[in-house]
């Protein structure tokens, strides 16, 4: 026996709603176990709906307490009510008012969807389908209504009452200990953008004057005592608001913008109109508890949610298949914002690293889906790297193909034409077609085809004719359930590097295909581009700035890659050349290890890493990126089949040790030289220096030098910031250095009361290589500090183990898989979204060696055999095993 798979929802079945809801009045009487909601909806038939057509409202685990039509109780014979729907059989032909009473239990809501409590604070999460857990509704993004919300609660427990839009009224409820507030949001919005918050929170106020002179009150609400941790988030918010005005001419549109930080949250944050709700890890920061990466993440997530005000809220999605319409575009916008705030090349490298480590394996495994899926069983499972990150790459390609000005004109047209609408990818692309005067039919395939295209490159130089030919072909490897794919439009930014290291000026128009400026546009399955008047053999630098989300199969010689690593004018491709050289060697070493043959790292690679280390022209952050070896998971992905994680781990360790031995002096200088100058600042420059010195220490610690352990211990005990302290703690634990146990205890004593800092404590232990780790995790799960209901804690301990500790998760005795399978089953009862996310860590199971993949399959079958699996986990396990 097993739970049924939910019916498939298909894009092709889309029908406009039969009824409209124009206004919503919500009256919310808050109570921990019995909150009463009265929703008054003004409803009208849409054009084309015949009079008396049934009205079906969505619900989810709801109890109906009352139902009135135009103020009169509806007789039981006029409707059917269930926890998941109400059907009113023949509603009036003319517009009518429906009043629905429901009662819900926020304290029992462990799914963290709908109305729940986090550390006593009432808050909501309605995307994608959480509003139907509050009241019955047409819970779909193409039903846009104007909301007025009255919130009532005991004043002592909930002094702060927040809703969407502007506050109209607030005051005591006479004769009681309660008070109320009324919020009104004038902008029509779908239910997924509804929010309310009530609790005893501290307010951190600020203001922002928009470009047209509007004075906007900004507030961040946090637990009392955490006010001082909001400065960076507030600063990031103001910079985001200014940037959207400067770069996209988008101004804010309400008198207030509120942010609330909560500690129990399924995702990063939520863009509810005028009332963003955040996972507190993306708000709270000070040098003592947050790393440089945390600061960068806060800046990016604050920007992301703010930017949704235009791309998501003012213009929303017609249906959930169009999720990338808001997410891909908004990720693109937040990436551009961070690039402008920091170093553009470093940001690009970080984004591509993320894409390759998260999206590429998704696209190559059983959970592959197009940027715009055509079918889903559970929409929560489509908030993926493909929709977000690949979706952003598609927008970036549009900009590359059309040029900045035309891209901007297309986006202007989109804002102008679709403001206030729920729309589609087709409508979005039509704006760019019109602005550019081109047809984007072939480009649209990027939204519809899953799988990462492989672009194969061969070059030939003819010295007699002075021609350089580049033959290109593209192919998408087979994707389960996808018929043969069509050639995509692939913008390949390029340069021909001459022998002196400079890009050759292309004066004669290349032949054989579309070449626009420094972009080759590959449009066919196969194409050959010929460059003329090339007086000596160049090195082709292709896919500069990672201009398309493809894999490049370009058989460059090691000398060419070394030349690129030293000379390429494109910083991204310089970094890529170093990475490619390292990757080739790591794959070679892993395969020798696999066969128990002697393995020695390549001198070429050691030399290239050495020149990066000593290059004085490279900035610190870029150096740190170049010196960060591909992760074990990246190497596994490159190997692709019959993967042995132990052989990969050993290969990486060999290369690290060889770098340490060969470049010990310079590493020591860097490890000591950069950190700890002056007071901590989170800016990109200072963060880059810390990244480089910690990267140098990481290598140096593997040198075997007698002073290494002392250096790491010193950094751990003396660091004045979390970035350095955590880097040292990670080395102590992951290298099993002498005082690791003491370090774990010291860190705990210091940070015990700060849950974000303790998440890092769990994470470092969970990602430690070594046979004891699964047992260690089981004992950590018994600590009172471990809370299975807190998503951040679960992710810190279990998700980080499953995705960041390949040798232990994929242990040859199966106990790593068992630990995660058991945990999924347990967490699934509390919070299906967190469980199903954890379950996706099995997605590359078929690429493992036969023994390990058999063990993974056993663990997956165990999950699958559970009778009452959630829809979320059922969907993932079914597709993973398919
Ligand atoms: N729209 C949110 C974002 O990208 C994502 C999100 C937040 C979400 N919470 C969620 C998605 C819960 C699904 C479920 O910023
Ligand atoms: Zn988003």
Coordinates of N, CA and C and ligand atoms in Angstrom, one line a residue, residues 127 269 271 304-305 308 311 326-327 330-331 334 383 388, ligand 2:
X127 N 2.4 31.9 -0.6 CA 2.9 31.4 -1.9 C 3.3 29.9 -1.6
X269 N 12.7 34.0 1.7 CA 11.9 35.2 2.1 C 10.7 35.2 1.1
X271 N 7.8 37.9 -0.9 CA 7.6 39.3 -1.4 C 6.2 39.9 -1.2
X304 N 16.2 41.0 -3.9 CA 15.3 40.1 -4.6 C 13.9 40.4 -4.3
X305 N 13.6 40.4 -3.0 CA 12.2 40.5 -2.5 C 11.7 41.9 -2.9
X308 N 10.8 42.2 -6.5 CA 9.5 41.5 -6.8 C 8.4 42.5 -6.9
X311 N 8.5 43.1 -10.5 CA 8.5 41.9 -11.3 C 8.0 40.7 -10.4
X326 N 8.3 35.6 -13.0 CA 8.7 36.5 -11.9 C 10.0 36.1 -11.3
X327 N 10.3 34.8 -11.2 CA 11.5 34.4 -10.5 C 12.8 34.5 -11.3
X330 N 13.5 38.2 -11.7 CA 13.9 38.8 -10.4 C 15.3 38.4 -10.0
X331 N 15.6 37.1 -10.2 CA 17.0 36.7 -9.9 C 18.0 37.4 -10.8
X334 N 18.4 40.8 -9.2 CA 19.2 40.8 -8.0 C 20.7 40.5 -8.3
X383 N 9.9 25.2 -7.2 CA 10.8 26.3 -6.8 C 12.2 25.8 -6.8
X388 N 14.6 29.3 -11.1 CA 15.2 30.5 -10.6 C 16.5 30.8 -11.4
Ligands
LIG2 ZN1 11.6 35.3 -5.8

